[in-house]
mmCIF file of C-alpha atoms in Angstrom:
data_model
loop_
_atom_site.group_PDB
_atom_site.id
_atom_site.type_symbol
_atom_site.label_atom_id
_atom_site.label_comp_id
_atom_site.label_asym_id
_atom_site.label_seq_id
_atom_site.Cartn_x
_atom_site.Cartn_y
_atom_site.Cartn_z
ATOM 1 C CA MET A 1 122.571 90.671 97.631
ATOM 2 C CA ASN A 2 125.081 88.520 99.483
ATOM 3 C CA ALA A 3 123.627 85.267 100.781
ATOM 4 C CA GLN A 4 126.304 85.089 103.488
ATOM 5 C CA ALA A 5 125.317 88.425 105.033
ATOM 6 C CA PRO A 6 122.055 88.497 107.021
ATOM 7 C CA ILE A 7 119.043 90.467 105.876
ATOM 8 C CA PRO A 8 117.726 92.759 108.647
ATOM 9 C CA CYS A 9 115.030 91.084 110.756
ATOM 10 C CA ALA A 10 115.931 87.713 109.220
ATOM 11 C CA GLY A 11 115.113 86.003 112.512
ATOM 12 C CA ARG A 12 111.577 87.338 112.754
ATOM 13 C CA ARG A 13 108.543 85.349 111.702
ATOM 14 C CA ALA A 14 107.055 86.390 108.378
ATOM 15 C CA GLU A 15 103.899 87.517 110.209
ATOM 16 C CA ASP A 16 105.874 90.014 112.293
ATOM 17 C CA ALA A 17 108.689 91.290 110.056
ATOM 18 C CA PRO A 18 108.514 94.832 108.642
ATOM 19 C CA GLY A 19 107.154 94.602 105.116
ATOM 20 C CA HIS A 20 110.214 95.978 103.347
ATOM 21 C CA TRP A 21 112.590 93.542 105.063
ATOM 22 C CA LEU A 22 110.234 90.646 104.365
ATOM 23 C CA LEU A 23 110.312 91.547 100.671
ATOM 24 C CA ALA A 24 114.106 91.794 100.828
ATOM 25 C CA ARG A 25 114.194 88.312 102.370
ATOM 26 C CA LEU A 26 112.246 87.055 99.354
ATOM 27 C CA GLY A 27 114.802 88.604 97.000
ATOM 28 C CA LYS A 28 113.328 92.006 96.169
ATOM 29 C CA ARG A 29 115.992 94.682 95.761
ATOM 30 C CA VAL A 30 114.069 97.797 94.667
ATOM 31 C CA LEU A 31 112.013 98.767 97.720
ATOM 32 C CA ARG A 32 111.066 102.338 96.790
ATOM 33 C CA PRO A 33 107.379 103.294 96.407
ATOM 34 C CA GLY A 34 107.793 104.977 93.017
ATOM 35 C CA GLY A 35 110.089 102.312 91.607
ATOM 36 C CA LEU A 36 113.488 102.505 89.972
ATOM 37 C CA GLY A 37 112.261 104.945 87.337
ATOM 38 C CA LEU A 38 111.368 107.595 89.915
ATOM 39 C CA THR A 39 114.650 106.981 91.754
ATOM 40 C CA ARG A 40 116.615 107.587 88.558
ATOM 41 C CA ALA A 41 114.679 110.764 87.804
ATOM 42 C CA LEU A 42 115.366 111.958 91.360
ATOM 43 C CA LEU A 43 119.097 111.309 91.098
ATOM 44 C CA ALA A 44 119.294 113.057 87.731
ATOM 45 C CA HIS A 45 117.763 116.208 89.215
ATOM 46 C CA ALA A 46 120.042 115.983 92.268
ATOM 47 C CA GLN A 47 123.089 116.683 90.028
ATOM 48 C CA LEU A 48 125.439 114.118 91.545
ATOM 49 C CA ARG A 49 128.344 114.155 89.074
ATOM 50 C CA GLY A 50 131.435 115.441 90.872
ATOM 51 C CA ALA A 51 129.458 115.966 94.096
ATOM 52 C CA ASP A 52 130.180 114.804 97.634
ATOM 53 C CA VAL A 53 127.109 112.676 98.340
ATOM 54 C CA VAL A 54 125.661 111.411 101.620
ATOM 55 C CA GLU A 55 122.877 108.843 101.463
ATOM 56 C CA LEU A 56 120.724 108.361 104.553
ATOM 57 C CA ALA A 57 119.540 104.790 105.198
ATOM 58 C CA PRO A 58 120.897 103.122 102.048
ATOM 59 C CA GLY A 59 119.454 99.776 103.139
ATOM 60 C CA LEU A 60 120.665 97.047 100.797
ATOM 61 C CA GLY A 61 122.610 99.556 98.703
ATOM 62 C CA ARG A 62 120.527 99.384 95.509
ATOM 63 C CA THR A 63 120.291 103.169 95.150
ATOM 64 C CA ALA A 64 123.931 103.525 96.221
ATOM 65 C CA VAL A 65 124.904 101.627 93.070
ATOM 66 C CA GLU A 66 122.885 104.121 91.000
ATOM 67 C CA ILE A 67 124.517 107.045 92.809
ATOM 68 C CA LEU A 68 128.011 105.707 92.151
ATOM 69 C CA ALA A 69 127.132 105.264 88.472
ATOM 70 C CA ALA A 70 126.584 109.045 88.346
ATOM 71 C CA ALA A 71 130.298 109.571 89.124
ATOM 72 C CA PRO A 72 130.173 111.571 92.372
ATOM 73 C CA ALA A 73 133.387 112.847 93.936
ATOM 74 C CA SER A 74 132.623 110.794 97.061
ATOM 75 C CA TYR A 75 129.865 108.670 98.584
ATOM 76 C CA THR A 76 129.061 108.101 102.264
ATOM 77 C CA GLY A 77 126.122 105.975 103.370
ATOM 78 C CA VAL A 78 124.681 106.362 106.864
ATOM 79 C CA GLU A 79 122.812 103.206 107.922
ATOM 80 C CA LYS A 80 121.427 102.558 111.409
ATOM 81 C CA ASP A 81 120.849 98.804 111.013
ATOM 82 C CA PRO A 82 124.165 96.888 111.254
ATOM 83 C CA ASP A 83 122.958 94.048 109.011
ATOM 84 C CA ALA A 84 121.790 96.486 106.337
ATOM 85 C CA ALA A 85 125.109 98.319 106.643
ATOM 86 C CA VAL A 86 126.934 95.083 105.776
ATOM 87 C CA GLN A 87 124.713 94.601 102.721
ATOM 88 C CA ALA A 88 125.331 98.197 101.641
ATOM 89 C CA GLU A 89 129.094 97.769 102.060
ATOM 90 C CA ILE A 90 129.001 94.704 99.818
ATOM 91 C CA ALA A 91 126.983 96.619 97.213
ATOM 92 C CA VAL A 92 129.263 99.673 97.032
ATOM 93 C CA GLY A 93 132.605 97.935 97.494
ATOM 94 C CA PRO A 94 135.797 99.933 98.025
ATOM 95 C CA ARG A 95 134.549 102.968 96.095
ATOM 96 C CA ALA A 96 132.566 104.289 99.053
ATOM 97 C CA ARG A 97 132.159 104.128 102.803
ATOM 98 C CA ILE A 98 129.274 103.122 105.045
ATOM 99 C CA VAL A 99 128.984 104.363 108.615
ATOM 100 C CA VAL A 100 126.608 102.907 111.208
ATOM 101 C CA ALA A 101 124.657 105.817 112.676
ATOM 102 C CA ASP A 102 121.180 107.298 112.990
ATOM 103 C CA ALA A 103 119.908 109.434 110.111
ATOM 104 C CA ALA A 104 118.898 112.123 112.613
ATOM 105 C CA LYS A 105 122.343 112.162 114.236
ATOM 106 C CA THR A 106 124.921 111.072 111.696
ATOM 107 C CA GLY A 107 128.048 112.366 113.426
ATOM 108 C CA LEU A 108 129.287 113.746 110.104
ATOM 109 C CA PRO A 109 130.745 117.279 109.910
ATOM 110 C CA ASP A 110 128.692 120.371 109.116
ATOM 111 C CA ALA A 111 128.505 121.332 105.428
ATOM 112 C CA CYS A 112 130.245 118.163 104.228
ATOM 113 C CA ALA A 113 127.935 117.333 101.312
ATOM 114 C CA ASP A 114 126.842 118.789 98.006
ATOM 115 C CA ALA A 115 123.904 116.384 97.938
ATOM 116 C CA VAL A 116 122.021 114.351 100.533
ATOM 117 C CA VAL A 117 119.784 111.525 99.312
ATOM 118 C CA GLY A 118 117.137 109.720 101.341
ATOM 119 C CA GLU A 119 114.532 107.232 100.131
ATOM 120 C CA ALA A 120 111.654 105.560 101.967
ATOM 121 C CA ILE A 121 112.967 106.582 105.371
ATOM 122 C CA LEU A 122 110.987 109.674 106.389
ATOM 123 C CA THR A 123 107.677 107.915 105.704
ATOM 124 C CA MET A 124 108.462 105.379 108.411
ATOM 125 C CA HIS A 125 108.706 107.957 111.195
ATOM 126 C CA THR A 126 106.603 110.387 113.211
ATOM 127 C CA ASP A 127 106.355 114.043 112.249
ATOM 128 C CA ALA A 128 108.870 114.967 114.961
ATOM 129 C CA ALA A 129 111.359 112.373 113.708
ATOM 130 C CA LYS A 130 110.833 113.538 110.119
ATOM 131 C CA THR A 131 111.668 117.084 111.187
ATOM 132 C CA ALA A 132 114.834 115.939 112.980
ATOM 133 C CA MET A 133 116.086 113.979 109.965
ATOM 134 C CA ILE A 134 115.409 116.835 107.560
ATOM 135 C CA ALA A 135 117.224 119.235 109.888
ATOM 136 C CA GLU A 136 120.209 116.867 109.927
ATOM 137 C CA ALA A 137 120.215 116.710 106.135
ATOM 138 C CA ALA A 138 120.151 120.511 105.962
ATOM 139 C CA ARG A 139 123.063 120.682 108.415
ATOM 140 C CA LEU A 140 125.144 118.354 106.257
ATOM 141 C CA LEU A 141 124.561 120.388 103.100
ATOM 142 C CA ARG A 142 126.841 123.122 101.883
ATOM 143 C CA PRO A 143 125.158 126.322 100.689
ATOM 144 C CA GLY A 144 123.627 125.560 97.304
ATOM 145 C CA GLY A 145 123.528 121.818 98.068
ATOM 146 C CA ARG A 146 120.580 119.587 97.175
ATOM 147 C CA TYR A 147 118.430 117.361 99.378
ATOM 148 C CA ALA A 148 116.729 114.635 97.325
ATOM 149 C CA ILE A 149 113.980 112.440 98.798
ATOM 150 C CA HIS A 150 111.742 109.658 97.475
ATOM 151 C CA GLU A 151 108.876 108.765 99.796
ATOM 152 C CA LEU A 152 105.358 107.401 99.967
ATOM 153 C CA GLY A 153 102.832 110.070 99.053
ATOM 154 C CA LEU A 154 99.119 110.727 99.373
ATOM 155 C CA ARG A 155 96.944 112.356 96.754
ATOM 156 C CA PRO A 156 95.302 114.674 96.060
ATOM 157 C CA ASP A 157 96.702 117.482 98.198
ATOM 158 C CA GLY A 158 93.201 118.114 99.547
ATOM 159 C CA LEU A 159 92.697 114.549 100.808
ATOM 160 C CA ASP A 160 90.566 114.720 103.964
ATOM 161 C CA ASP A 161 91.991 113.880 107.381
ATOM 162 C CA GLU A 162 89.566 111.030 108.034
ATOM 163 C CA THR A 163 90.684 109.227 104.878
ATOM 164 C CA LYS A 164 94.346 109.833 105.732
ATOM 165 C CA THR A 165 93.937 108.370 109.222
ATOM 166 C CA ALA A 166 92.081 105.268 108.010
ATOM 167 C CA LEU A 167 94.635 104.664 105.255
ATOM 168 C CA ARG A 168 97.594 105.003 107.632
ATOM 169 C CA ARG A 169 96.037 102.512 110.050
ATOM 170 C CA GLN A 170 95.525 99.955 107.300
ATOM 171 C CA LEU A 171 99.087 100.476 106.063
ATOM 172 C CA ALA A 172 100.498 100.018 109.561
ATOM 173 C CA ARG A 173 98.620 96.742 110.029
ATOM 174 C CA ALA A 174 99.729 95.440 106.633
ATOM 175 C CA ILE A 175 103.414 96.396 106.611
ATOM 176 C CA LYS A 176 104.053 96.245 110.390
ATOM 177 C CA VAL A 177 105.572 99.740 110.333
ATOM 178 C CA ASN A 178 103.867 102.897 111.561
ATOM 179 C CA ALA A 179 104.054 104.539 108.135
ATOM 180 C CA ARG A 180 102.898 108.158 107.861
ATOM 181 C CA PRO A 181 102.844 109.181 104.183
ATOM 182 C CA LEU A 182 102.104 112.814 103.307
ATOM 183 C CA THR A 183 100.693 114.718 100.360
ATOM 184 C CA VAL A 184 103.093 116.422 97.964
ATOM 185 C CA ALA A 185 102.169 119.776 99.514
ATOM 186 C CA GLU A 186 102.874 118.448 103.019
ATOM 187 C CA TRP A 187 106.250 116.982 101.995
ATOM 188 C CA SER A 188 107.136 120.313 100.374
ATOM 189 C CA ALA A 189 106.116 122.228 103.491
ATOM 190 C CA LEU A 190 108.358 120.053 105.702
ATOM 191 C CA LEU A 191 111.376 120.804 103.517
ATOM 192 C CA GLU A 192 110.569 124.500 103.341
ATOM 193 C CA ASP A 193 110.140 124.695 107.121
ATOM 194 C CA ALA A 194 113.770 123.524 107.360
ATOM 195 C CA GLY A 195 114.858 126.501 105.280
ATOM 196 C CA LEU A 196 115.161 124.598 101.996
ATOM 197 C CA VAL A 197 113.744 125.667 98.632
ATOM 198 C CA VAL A 198 111.851 122.983 96.717
ATOM 199 C CA GLU A 199 112.929 123.066 93.074
ATOM 200 C CA TRP A 200 111.481 119.864 91.591
ATOM 201 C CA THR A 201 108.763 117.348 92.369
ATOM 202 C CA ASP A 202 107.382 114.308 90.586
ATOM 203 C CA THR A 203 105.152 111.345 91.360
ATOM 204 C CA ALA A 204 104.706 107.771 90.145
ATOM 205 C CA PRO A 205 102.084 105.111 90.843
ATOM 206 C CA MET A 206 102.607 103.145 94.050
ATOM 207 C CA ALA A 207 102.937 99.784 92.254
ATOM 208 C CA LEU A 208 105.552 98.124 94.464
ATOM 209 C CA LEU A 209 103.902 94.682 94.289
ATOM 210 C CA GLN A 210 102.508 94.807 90.760
ATOM 211 C CA LEU A 211 104.005 92.362 88.253
ATOM 212 C CA ARG A 212 104.739 94.986 85.601
ATOM 213 C CA ARG A 213 106.645 97.192 88.069
ATOM 214 C CA ASN A 214 108.656 94.230 89.339
ATOM 215 C CA LEU A 215 109.629 93.184 85.844
ATOM 216 C CA ALA A 216 110.800 96.743 85.174
ATOM 217 C CA ASP A 217 112.632 97.110 88.494
ATOM 218 C CA GLU A 218 114.031 93.638 89.093
ATOM 219 C CA GLY A 219 114.184 91.993 85.667
ATOM 220 C CA VAL A 220 112.590 88.724 84.560
ATOM 221 C CA ARG A 221 114.929 86.282 86.342
ATOM 222 C CA ALA A 222 114.846 88.091 89.677
ATOM 223 C CA THR A 223 111.060 88.481 89.514
ATOM 224 C CA LEU A 224 110.659 84.747 88.896
ATOM 225 C CA ARG A 225 112.981 84.075 91.845
ATOM 226 C CA ILE A 226 110.873 86.300 94.116
ATOM 227 C CA ILE A 227 107.681 84.525 93.014
ATOM 228 C CA GLY A 228 109.308 81.129 93.566
ATOM 229 C CA ASN A 229 110.385 82.124 97.080
ATOM 230 C CA MET A 230 106.831 83.251 97.844
ATOM 231 C CA LEU A 231 105.361 79.982 96.588
ATOM 232 C CA ARG A 232 107.655 78.040 98.909
ATOM 233 C CA ASP A 233 106.823 80.126 102.001
ATOM 234 C CA ALA A 234 103.118 80.139 102.847
ATOM 235 C CA GLN A 235 103.453 82.651 105.704
ATOM 236 C CA ALA A 236 105.425 85.115 103.605
ATOM 237 C CA ARG A 237 102.962 84.651 100.747
ATOM 238 C CA ARG A 238 100.016 85.553 102.975
ATOM 239 C CA ARG A 239 101.811 88.691 104.169
ATOM 240 C CA VAL A 240 102.740 89.817 100.668
ATOM 241 C CA LEU A 241 99.246 89.223 99.327
ATOM 242 C CA GLY A 242 97.833 91.157 102.285
ATOM 243 C CA MET A 243 100.127 94.113 101.587
ATOM 244 C CA ARG A 244 99.278 93.968 97.906
ATOM 245 C CA ALA A 245 95.547 94.035 98.687
ATOM 246 C CA VAL A 246 95.930 97.200 100.791
ATOM 247 C CA PHE A 247 98.057 98.887 98.121
ATOM 248 C CA ARG A 248 95.507 98.024 95.428
ATOM 249 C CA ALA A 249 92.538 99.133 97.529
ATOM 250 C CA HIS A 250 94.146 102.562 97.972
ATOM 251 C CA ARG A 251 95.887 102.820 94.602
ATOM 252 C CA HIS A 252 94.118 106.082 93.787
ATOM 253 C CA SER A 253 95.276 107.706 97.046
ATOM 254 C CA LEU A 254 98.833 106.322 97.264
ATOM 255 C CA CYS A 255 101.801 107.270 95.106
ATOM 256 C CA GLY A 256 105.543 107.500 95.122
ATOM 257 C CA VAL A 257 106.704 111.105 95.455
ATOM 258 C CA ALA A 258 110.139 112.589 94.793
ATOM 259 C CA LEU A 259 111.375 116.079 95.658
ATOM 260 C CA VAL A 260 114.667 117.940 95.285
ATOM 261 C CA ALA A 261 115.193 120.982 97.513
ATOM 262 C CA ARG A 262 118.160 123.346 97.568
ATOM 263 C CA LYS A 263 119.863 124.908 100.565
ATOM 264 C CA PRO A 264 120.045 128.647 99.874
ATOM 265 C CA ALA A 265 123.507 129.970 99.123
#
């Protein structure tokens, strides 16, 4: 992360900033619900070597670095937030391009990608917005192309509506984003409704703020830096501990979920 480039929402108070950008401000780079391990499994199943890849909402560019390591033919990131776009550009360097646009209306040509990747973006939007973004991803794909997503999931598939509603309300209050996670079956249905064929799914514990996950995702030095930044910022510390409490209280119902779906040839 480049200290000279602003983090999105850097000017907001810690009490009001979206949870993921607050964590980024503290130094956290891996902001995906299933962690770096699930991201890597997702990218492996997306078959990126030699592919033209579009990533929707690359954020700080952490996954973009993983995508480029897979040796795609090309990489294009589509990021709506101008500050995040600068961070992503710094992360990918001259090997790729970042365009500032909405994930539901990228402005890219039809059938320009062999793979479209999106992580932790659909969860943050309403059902209608989810549908629009998935439709855009399907438009970008060539026949036979893969759409790979990593999102916040609910479990089990038969989780009752009352529990879902209560959990979403608590999440929204904690992370300051109107998050709407879905069960694996519901995520699969959204992709299938767009004409895609789900070929692979996997889940991982939602352990975003657990020490063991952070050591695995960030490394020892970066994890110590994040903790040090929290200790020096009482407001940020309260927010992070509040988010962690909600995640722990619902640890049996929350998970990271990854799916790869293919556009029929």
